[in-house]
mmCIF file of C-alpha atoms and ligand atoms in Angstrom:
data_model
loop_
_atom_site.group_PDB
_atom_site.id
_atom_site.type_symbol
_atom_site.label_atom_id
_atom_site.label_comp_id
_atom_site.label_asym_id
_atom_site.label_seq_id
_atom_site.Cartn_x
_atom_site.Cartn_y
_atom_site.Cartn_z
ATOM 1 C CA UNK R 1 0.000 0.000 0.000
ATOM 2 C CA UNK R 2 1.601 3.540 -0.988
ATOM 3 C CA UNK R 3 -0.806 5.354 1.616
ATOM 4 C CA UNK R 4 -1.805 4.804 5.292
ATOM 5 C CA UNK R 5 -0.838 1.334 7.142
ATOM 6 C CA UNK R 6 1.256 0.093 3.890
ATOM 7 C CA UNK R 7 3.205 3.405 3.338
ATOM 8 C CA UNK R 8 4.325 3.310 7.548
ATOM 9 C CA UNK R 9 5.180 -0.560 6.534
ATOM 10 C CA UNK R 10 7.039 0.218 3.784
ATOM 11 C CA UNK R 11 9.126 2.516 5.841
ATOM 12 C CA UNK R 12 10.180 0.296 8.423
ATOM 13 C CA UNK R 13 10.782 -2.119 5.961
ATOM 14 C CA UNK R 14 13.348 -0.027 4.285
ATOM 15 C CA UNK R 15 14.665 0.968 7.589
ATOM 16 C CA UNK R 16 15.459 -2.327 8.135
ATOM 17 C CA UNK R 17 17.182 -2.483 4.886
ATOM 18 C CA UNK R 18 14.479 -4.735 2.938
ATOM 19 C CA UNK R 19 13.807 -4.206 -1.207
ATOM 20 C CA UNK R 20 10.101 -3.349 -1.160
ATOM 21 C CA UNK R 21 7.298 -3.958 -4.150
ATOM 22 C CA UNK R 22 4.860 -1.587 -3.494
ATOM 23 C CA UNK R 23 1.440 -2.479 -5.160
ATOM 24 C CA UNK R 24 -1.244 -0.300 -5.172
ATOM 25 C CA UNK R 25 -4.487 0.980 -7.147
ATOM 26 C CA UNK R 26 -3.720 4.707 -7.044
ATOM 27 C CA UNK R 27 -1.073 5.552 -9.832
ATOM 28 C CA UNK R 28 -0.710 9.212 -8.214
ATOM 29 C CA UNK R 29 -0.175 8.155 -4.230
ATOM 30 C CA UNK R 30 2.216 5.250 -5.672
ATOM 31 C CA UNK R 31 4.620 7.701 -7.608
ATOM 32 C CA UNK R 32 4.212 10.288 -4.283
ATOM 33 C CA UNK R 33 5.496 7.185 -2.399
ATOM 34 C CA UNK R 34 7.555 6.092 -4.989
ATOM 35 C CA UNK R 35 9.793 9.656 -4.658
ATOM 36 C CA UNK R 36 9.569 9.909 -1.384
ATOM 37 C CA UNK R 37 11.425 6.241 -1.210
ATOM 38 C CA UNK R 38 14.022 7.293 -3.836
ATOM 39 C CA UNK R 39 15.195 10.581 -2.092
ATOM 40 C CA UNK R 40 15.186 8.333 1.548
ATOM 41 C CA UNK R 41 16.761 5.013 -0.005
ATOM 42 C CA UNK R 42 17.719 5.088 -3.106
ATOM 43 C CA UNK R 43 16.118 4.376 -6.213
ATOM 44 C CA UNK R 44 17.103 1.234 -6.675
ATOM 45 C CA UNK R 45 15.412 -0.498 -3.482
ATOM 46 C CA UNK R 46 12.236 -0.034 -4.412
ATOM 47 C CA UNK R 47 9.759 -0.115 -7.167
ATOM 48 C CA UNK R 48 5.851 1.276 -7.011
ATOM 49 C CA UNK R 49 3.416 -1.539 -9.081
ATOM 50 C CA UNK R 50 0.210 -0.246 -10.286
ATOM 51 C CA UNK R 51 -2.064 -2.954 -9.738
ATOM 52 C CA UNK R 52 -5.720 -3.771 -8.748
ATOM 53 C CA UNK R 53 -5.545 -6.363 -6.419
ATOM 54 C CA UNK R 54 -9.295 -7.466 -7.891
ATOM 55 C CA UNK R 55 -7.552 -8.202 -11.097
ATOM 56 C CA UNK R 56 -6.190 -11.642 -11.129
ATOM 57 C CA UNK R 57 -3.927 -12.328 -13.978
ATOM 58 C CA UNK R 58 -2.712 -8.295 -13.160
ATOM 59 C CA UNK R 59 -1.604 -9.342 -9.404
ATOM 60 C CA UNK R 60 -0.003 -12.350 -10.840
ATOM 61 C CA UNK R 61 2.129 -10.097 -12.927
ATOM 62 C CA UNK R 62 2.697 -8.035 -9.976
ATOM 63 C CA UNK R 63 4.433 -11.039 -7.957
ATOM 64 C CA UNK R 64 6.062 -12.030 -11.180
ATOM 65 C CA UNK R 65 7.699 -8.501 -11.853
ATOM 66 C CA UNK R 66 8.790 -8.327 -8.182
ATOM 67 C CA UNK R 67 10.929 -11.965 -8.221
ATOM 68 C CA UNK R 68 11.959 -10.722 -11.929
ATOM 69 C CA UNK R 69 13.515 -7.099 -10.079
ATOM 70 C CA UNK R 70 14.780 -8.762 -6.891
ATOM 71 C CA UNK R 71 15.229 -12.177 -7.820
ATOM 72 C CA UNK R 72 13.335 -13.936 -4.670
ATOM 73 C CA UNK R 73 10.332 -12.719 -2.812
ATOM 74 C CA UNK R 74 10.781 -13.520 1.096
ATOM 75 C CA UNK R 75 7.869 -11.056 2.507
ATOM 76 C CA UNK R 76 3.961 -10.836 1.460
ATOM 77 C CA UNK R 77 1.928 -8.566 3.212
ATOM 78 C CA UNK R 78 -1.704 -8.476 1.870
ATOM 79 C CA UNK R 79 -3.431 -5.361 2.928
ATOM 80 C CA UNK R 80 -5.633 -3.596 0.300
ATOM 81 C CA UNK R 81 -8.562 -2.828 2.376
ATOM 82 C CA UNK R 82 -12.205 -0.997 1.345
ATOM 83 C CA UNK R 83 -15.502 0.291 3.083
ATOM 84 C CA UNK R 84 -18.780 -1.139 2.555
ATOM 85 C CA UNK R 85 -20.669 0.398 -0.199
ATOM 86 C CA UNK R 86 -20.040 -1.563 -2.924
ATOM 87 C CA UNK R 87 -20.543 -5.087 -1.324
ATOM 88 C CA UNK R 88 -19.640 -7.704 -3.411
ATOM 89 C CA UNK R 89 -16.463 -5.650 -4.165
ATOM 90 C CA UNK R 90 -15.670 -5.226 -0.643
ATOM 91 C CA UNK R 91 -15.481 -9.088 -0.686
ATOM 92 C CA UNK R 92 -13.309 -9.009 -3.430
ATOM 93 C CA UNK R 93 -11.003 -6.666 -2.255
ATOM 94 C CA UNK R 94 -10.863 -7.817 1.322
ATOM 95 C CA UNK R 95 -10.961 -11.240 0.897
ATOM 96 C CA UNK R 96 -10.249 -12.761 -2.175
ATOM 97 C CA UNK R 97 -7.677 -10.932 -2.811
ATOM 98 C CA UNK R 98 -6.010 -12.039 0.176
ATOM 99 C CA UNK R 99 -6.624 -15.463 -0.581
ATOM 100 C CA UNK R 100 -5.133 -14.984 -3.897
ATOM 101 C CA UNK R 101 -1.891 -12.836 -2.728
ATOM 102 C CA UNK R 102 -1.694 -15.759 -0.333
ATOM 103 C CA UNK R 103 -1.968 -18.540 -3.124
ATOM 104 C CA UNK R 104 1.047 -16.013 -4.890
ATOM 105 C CA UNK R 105 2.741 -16.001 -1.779
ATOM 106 C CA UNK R 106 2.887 -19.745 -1.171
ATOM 107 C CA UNK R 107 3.624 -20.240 -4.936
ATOM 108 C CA UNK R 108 6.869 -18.185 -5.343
ATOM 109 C CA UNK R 109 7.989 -18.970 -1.466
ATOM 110 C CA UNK R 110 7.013 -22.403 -0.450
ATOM 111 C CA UNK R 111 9.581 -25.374 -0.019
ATOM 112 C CA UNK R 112 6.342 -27.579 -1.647
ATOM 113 C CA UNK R 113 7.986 -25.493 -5.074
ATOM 114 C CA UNK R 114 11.722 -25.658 -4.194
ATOM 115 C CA UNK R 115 11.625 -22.064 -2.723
ATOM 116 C CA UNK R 116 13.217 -21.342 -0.051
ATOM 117 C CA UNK R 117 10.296 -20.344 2.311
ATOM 118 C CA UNK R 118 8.824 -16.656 3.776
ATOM 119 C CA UNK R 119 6.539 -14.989 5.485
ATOM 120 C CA UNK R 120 3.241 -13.949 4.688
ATOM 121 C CA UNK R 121 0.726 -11.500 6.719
ATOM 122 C CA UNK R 122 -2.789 -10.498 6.286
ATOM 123 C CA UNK R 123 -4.333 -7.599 7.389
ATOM 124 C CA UNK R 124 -7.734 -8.209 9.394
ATOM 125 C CA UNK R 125 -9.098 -5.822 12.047
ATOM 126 C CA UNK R 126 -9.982 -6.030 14.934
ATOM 127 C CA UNK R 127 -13.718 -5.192 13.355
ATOM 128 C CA UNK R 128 -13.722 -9.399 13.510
ATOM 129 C CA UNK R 129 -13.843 -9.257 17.208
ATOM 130 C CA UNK R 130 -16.123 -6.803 17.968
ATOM 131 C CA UNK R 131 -18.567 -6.104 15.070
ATOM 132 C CA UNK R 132 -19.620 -3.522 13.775
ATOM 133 C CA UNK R 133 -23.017 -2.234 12.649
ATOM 134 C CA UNK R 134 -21.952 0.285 10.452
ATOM 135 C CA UNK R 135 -19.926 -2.416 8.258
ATOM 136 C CA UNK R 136 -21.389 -5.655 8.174
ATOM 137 C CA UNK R 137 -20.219 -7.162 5.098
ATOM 138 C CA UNK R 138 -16.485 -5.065 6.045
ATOM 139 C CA UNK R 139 -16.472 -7.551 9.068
ATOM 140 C CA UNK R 140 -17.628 -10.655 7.431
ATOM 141 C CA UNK R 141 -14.220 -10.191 5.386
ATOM 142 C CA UNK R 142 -11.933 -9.607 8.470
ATOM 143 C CA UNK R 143 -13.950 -12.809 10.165
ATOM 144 C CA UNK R 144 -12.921 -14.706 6.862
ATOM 145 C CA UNK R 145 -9.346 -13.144 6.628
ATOM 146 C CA UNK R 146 -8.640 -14.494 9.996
ATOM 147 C CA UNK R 147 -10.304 -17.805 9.312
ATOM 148 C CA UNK R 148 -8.560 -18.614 6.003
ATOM 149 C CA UNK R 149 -5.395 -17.509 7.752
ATOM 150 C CA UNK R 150 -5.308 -20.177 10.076
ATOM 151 C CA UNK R 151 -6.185 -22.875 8.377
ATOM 152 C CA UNK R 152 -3.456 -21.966 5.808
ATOM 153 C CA UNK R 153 -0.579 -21.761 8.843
ATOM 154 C CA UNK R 154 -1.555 -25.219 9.706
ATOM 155 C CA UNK R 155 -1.868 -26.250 6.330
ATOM 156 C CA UNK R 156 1.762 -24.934 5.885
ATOM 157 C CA UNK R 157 2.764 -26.799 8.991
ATOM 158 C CA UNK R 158 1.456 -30.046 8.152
ATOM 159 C CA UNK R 159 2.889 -29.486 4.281
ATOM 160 C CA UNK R 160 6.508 -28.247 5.666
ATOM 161 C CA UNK R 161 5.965 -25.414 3.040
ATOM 162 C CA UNK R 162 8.721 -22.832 5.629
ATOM 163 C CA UNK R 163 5.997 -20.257 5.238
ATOM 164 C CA UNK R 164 4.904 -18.337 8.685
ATOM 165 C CA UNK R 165 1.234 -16.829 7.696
ATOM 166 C CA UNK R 166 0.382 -14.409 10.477
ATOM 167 C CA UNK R 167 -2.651 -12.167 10.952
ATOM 168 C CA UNK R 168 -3.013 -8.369 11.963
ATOM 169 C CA UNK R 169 -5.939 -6.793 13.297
ATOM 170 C CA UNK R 170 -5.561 -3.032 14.349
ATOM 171 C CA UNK R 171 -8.164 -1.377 16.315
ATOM 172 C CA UNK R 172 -9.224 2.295 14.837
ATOM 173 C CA UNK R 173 -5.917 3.666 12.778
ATOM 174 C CA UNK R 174 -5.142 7.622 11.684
ATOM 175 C CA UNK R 175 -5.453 6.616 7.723
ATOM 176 C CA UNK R 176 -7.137 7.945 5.141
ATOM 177 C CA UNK R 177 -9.277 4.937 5.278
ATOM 178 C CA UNK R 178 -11.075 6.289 8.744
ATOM 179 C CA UNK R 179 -12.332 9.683 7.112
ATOM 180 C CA UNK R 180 -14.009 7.463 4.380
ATOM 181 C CA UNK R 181 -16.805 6.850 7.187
ATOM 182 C CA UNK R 182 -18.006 10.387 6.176
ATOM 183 C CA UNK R 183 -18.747 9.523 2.793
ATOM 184 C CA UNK R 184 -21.508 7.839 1.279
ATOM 185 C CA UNK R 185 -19.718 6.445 -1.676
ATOM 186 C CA UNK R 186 -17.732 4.554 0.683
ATOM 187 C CA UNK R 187 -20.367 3.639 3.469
ATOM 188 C CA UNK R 188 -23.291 3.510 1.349
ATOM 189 C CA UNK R 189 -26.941 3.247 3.500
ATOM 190 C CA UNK R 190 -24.408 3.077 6.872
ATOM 191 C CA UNK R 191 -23.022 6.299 6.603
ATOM 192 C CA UNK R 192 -26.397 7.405 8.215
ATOM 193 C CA UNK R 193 -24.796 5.324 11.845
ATOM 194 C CA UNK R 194 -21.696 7.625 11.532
ATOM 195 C CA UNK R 195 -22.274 9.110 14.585
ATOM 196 C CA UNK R 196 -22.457 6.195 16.436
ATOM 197 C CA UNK R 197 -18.948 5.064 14.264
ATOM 198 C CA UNK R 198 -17.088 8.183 15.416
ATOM 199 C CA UNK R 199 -18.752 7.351 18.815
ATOM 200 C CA UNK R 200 -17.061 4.128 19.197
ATOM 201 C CA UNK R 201 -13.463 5.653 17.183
ATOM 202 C CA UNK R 202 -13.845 7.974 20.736
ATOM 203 C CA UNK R 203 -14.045 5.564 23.197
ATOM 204 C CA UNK R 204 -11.373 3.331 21.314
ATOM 205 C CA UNK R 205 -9.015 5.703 20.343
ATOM 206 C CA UNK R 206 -7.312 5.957 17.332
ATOM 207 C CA UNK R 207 -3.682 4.788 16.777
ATOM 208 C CA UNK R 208 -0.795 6.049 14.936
ATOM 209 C CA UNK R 209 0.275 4.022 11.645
ATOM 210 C CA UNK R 210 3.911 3.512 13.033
ATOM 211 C CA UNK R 211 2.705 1.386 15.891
ATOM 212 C CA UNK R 212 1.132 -0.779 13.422
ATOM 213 C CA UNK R 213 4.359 -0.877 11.598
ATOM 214 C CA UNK R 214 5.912 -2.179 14.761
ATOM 215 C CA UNK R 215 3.845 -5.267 15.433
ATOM 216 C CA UNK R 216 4.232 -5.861 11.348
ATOM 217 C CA UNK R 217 7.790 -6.101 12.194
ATOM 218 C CA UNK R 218 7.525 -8.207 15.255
ATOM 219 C CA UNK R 219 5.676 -10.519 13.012
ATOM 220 C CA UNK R 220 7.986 -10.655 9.829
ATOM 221 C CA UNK R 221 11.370 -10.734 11.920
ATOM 222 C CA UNK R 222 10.163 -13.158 14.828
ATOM 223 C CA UNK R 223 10.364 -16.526 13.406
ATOM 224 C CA UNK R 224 8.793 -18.339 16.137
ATOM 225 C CA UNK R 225 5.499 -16.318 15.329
ATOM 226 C CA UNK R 226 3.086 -18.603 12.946
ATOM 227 C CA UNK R 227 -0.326 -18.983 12.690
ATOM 228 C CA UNK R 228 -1.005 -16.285 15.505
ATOM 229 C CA UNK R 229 -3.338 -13.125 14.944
ATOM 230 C CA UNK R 230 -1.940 -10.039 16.686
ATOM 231 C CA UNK R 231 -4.350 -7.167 18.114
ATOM 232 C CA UNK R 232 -2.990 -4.399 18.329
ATOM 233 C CA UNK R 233 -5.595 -1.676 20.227
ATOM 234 C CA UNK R 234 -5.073 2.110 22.218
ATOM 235 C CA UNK R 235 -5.676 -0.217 25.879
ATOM 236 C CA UNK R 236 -3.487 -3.180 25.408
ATOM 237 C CA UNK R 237 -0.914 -2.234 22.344
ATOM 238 C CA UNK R 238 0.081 -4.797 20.582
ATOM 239 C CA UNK R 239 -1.200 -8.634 21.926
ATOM 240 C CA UNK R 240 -2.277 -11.909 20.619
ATOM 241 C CA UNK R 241 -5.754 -13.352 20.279
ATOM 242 C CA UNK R 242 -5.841 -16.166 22.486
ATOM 243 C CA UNK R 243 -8.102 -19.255 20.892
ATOM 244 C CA UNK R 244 -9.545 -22.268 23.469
ATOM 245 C CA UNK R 245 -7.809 -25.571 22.071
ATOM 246 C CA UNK R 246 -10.354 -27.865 20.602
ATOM 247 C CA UNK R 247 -12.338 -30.226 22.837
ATOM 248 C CA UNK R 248 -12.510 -33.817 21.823
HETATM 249 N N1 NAI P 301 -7.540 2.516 9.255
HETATM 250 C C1 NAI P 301 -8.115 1.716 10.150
HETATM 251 O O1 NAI P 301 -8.727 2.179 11.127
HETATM 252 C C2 NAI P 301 -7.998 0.232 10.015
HETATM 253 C C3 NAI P 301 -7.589 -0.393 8.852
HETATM 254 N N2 NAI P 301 -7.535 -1.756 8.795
HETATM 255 C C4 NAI P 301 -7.130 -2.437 7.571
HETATM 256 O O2 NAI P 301 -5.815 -2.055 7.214
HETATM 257 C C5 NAI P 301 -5.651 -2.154 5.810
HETATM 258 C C6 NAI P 301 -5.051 -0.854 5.292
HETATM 259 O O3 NAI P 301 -5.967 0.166 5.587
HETATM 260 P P1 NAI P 301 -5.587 1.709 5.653
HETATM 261 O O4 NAI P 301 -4.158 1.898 5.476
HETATM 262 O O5 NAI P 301 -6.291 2.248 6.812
HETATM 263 O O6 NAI P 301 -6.382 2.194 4.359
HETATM 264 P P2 NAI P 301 -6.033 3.275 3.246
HETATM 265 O O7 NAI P 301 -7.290 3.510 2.491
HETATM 266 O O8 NAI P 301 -5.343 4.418 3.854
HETATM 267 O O9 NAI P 301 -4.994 2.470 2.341
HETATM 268 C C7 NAI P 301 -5.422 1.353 1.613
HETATM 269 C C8 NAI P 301 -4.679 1.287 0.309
HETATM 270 O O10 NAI P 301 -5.223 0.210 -0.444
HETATM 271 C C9 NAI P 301 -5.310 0.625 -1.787
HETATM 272 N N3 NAI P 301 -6.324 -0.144 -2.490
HETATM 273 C C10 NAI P 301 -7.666 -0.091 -2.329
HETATM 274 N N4 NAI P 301 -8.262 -0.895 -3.198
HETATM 275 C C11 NAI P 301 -7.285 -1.489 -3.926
HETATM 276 C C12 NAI P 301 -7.277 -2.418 -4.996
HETATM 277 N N5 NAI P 301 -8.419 -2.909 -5.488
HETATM 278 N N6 NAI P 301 -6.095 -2.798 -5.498
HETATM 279 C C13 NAI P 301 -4.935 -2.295 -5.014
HETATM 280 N N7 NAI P 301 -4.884 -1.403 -4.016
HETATM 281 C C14 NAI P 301 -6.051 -1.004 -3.475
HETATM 282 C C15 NAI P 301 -5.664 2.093 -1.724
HETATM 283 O O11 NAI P 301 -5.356 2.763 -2.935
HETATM 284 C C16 NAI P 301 -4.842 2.557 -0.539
HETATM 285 O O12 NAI P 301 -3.589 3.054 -0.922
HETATM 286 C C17 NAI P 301 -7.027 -2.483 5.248
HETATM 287 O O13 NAI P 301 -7.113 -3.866 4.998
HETATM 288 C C18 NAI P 301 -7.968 -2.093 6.368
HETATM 289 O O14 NAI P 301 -9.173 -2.804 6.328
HETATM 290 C C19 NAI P 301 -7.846 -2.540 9.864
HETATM 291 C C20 NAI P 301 -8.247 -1.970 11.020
HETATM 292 C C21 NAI P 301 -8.361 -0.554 11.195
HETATM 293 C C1 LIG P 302 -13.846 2.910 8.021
HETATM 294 C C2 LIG P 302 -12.923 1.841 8.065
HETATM 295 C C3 LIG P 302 -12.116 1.849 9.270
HETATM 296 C C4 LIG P 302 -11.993 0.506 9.751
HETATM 297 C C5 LIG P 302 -12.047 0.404 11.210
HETATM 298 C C6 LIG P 302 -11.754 -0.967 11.597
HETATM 299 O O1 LIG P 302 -11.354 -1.800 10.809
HETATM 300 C C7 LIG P 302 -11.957 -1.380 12.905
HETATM 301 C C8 LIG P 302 -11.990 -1.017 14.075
HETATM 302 C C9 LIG P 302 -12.340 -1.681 15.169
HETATM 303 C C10 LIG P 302 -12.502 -1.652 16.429
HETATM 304 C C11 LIG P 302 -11.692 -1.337 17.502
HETATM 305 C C12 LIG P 302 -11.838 -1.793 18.719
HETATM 306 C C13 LIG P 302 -10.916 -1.685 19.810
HETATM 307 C C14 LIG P 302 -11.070 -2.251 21.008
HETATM 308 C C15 LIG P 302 -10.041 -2.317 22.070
HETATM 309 O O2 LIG P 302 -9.575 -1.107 22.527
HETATM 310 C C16 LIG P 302 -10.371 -3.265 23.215
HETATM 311 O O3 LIG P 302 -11.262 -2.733 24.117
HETATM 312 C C17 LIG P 302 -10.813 -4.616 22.755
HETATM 313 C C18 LIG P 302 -10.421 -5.679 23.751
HETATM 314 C C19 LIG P 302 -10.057 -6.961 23.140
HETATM 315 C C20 LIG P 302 -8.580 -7.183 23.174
HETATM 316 O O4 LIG P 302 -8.169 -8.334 23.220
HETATM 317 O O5 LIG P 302 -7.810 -6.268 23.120
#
């Protein structure tokens, strides 16, 4: 993402000396991001990938064009998020998406294809713990990020694929994302509860992107960390979700 939680990723990720593929929708906020990373890094650690995420054989390319530039992809971070009005698209942007970046992931990292493993983490909320009225079908796909997650981690245990898949789920973040609430293209019938949204933003608080950043980087640099969904929210910081084990 060139803007909000992706661009404060990117940044520590080039901090920490990592190439970066940025992909993104918006042509104008990837080239902003794009020369803002050149005059930081140097133009050479980075490139800015116009891509919608919707678009199958286009993210394919993506992930090709990336392992083409850098010659191995080690890092997948699927975060392309959207708000509510358009449903079925919210689905696809959300949620399939993910699945697919994951699919892309797995297919250019795991040992199953002689690759040499990675890390892959995608970005819930923490809208799939405590729902939200003003975005139903916004936290069915968090609910399903987080499900499809899982099941992949131990699906990549059980097929020794050396990919970690992690989850995310930030409470309320300072992006441009949170001002969409206001609008009715984004919101559709719901922005009529925003209100009651900025409400709930109040009593949550609302967090800065770096400290998302941070527990993005606890999760790609601490190797013991798979299959776990991090919450990261103004009263605790950053914490894991803590599942009951199964009952026979
Ligand atoms: N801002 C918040 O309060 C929270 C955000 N999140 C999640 O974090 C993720 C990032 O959100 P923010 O940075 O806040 O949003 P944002 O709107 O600031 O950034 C999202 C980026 O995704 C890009 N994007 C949207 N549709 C795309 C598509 N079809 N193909 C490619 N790129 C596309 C946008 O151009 C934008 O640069 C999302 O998954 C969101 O649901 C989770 C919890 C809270
Ligand atoms: C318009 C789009 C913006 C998207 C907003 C979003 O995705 C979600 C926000 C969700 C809710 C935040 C809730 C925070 C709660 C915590 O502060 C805490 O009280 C919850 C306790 C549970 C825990 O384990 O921490």
């Amino acid at each position: 993402g060139a803007q909000g939680i992706g661009r404060a990723v990117v940044q520590s990720l080039m901090q920490s000396r990592a190439q970066v593929a940025v992909v993104d929708l918006n042509r104008s906020c990837g080239d902003q991001c794009k020369s803002e990373l050149d005059s930081e890094f140097g133009a050479d650690c980075s490139i800015f990938l116009q891509c919608d995420v919707t678009d199958a054989d286009a993210l394919t390319a993506a992930f090709q064009t990336t392992v083409d530039r850098f010659g191995h992809l080690d890092i997948v971070i699927n975060n392309a998020g959207i708000n509510e009005k358009n449903w079925e698209k919210t689905i696809q942007v959300n949620l399939t998406s993910v699945i697919k970046g994951t699919y892309l992931g797995l297919e250019h990292m795991s040992k199953e294809y002689g690759k040499g493993g990675g890390s892959i983490i995608n970005v819930s909320s923490m809208a799939a713990f405590l729902h939200s009225p003003h975005q139903p079908v916004y936290t069915a796909t968090k609910h399903g990020v987080i499900g499809f997650s899982r099941a992949m981690a131990d699906a990549s245990s059980l097929g020794g694929y050396g990919v970690r898949i992690n989850v995310l789920c930030p409470a309320f973040v300072d992006t441009p994302l949170l001002l969409s609430v206001e609008h009715e293209d984004n919101m559709g019938k719901f922005v009529k509860f925003k209100d009651d949204f900025k409400k709930s933003m109040n009593h949550f608080g609302v967090l800065k992107p770096s400290l998302i950043a941070d527990g993005m980087m606890m999760l790609i640099t601490d190797d013991t960390i798979h299959g776990a969904v991090m919450k990261i929210t103004c009263s605790k910081g950053i914490h894991f979700h803590t599942y009951e084990p199964m009952s026979t």
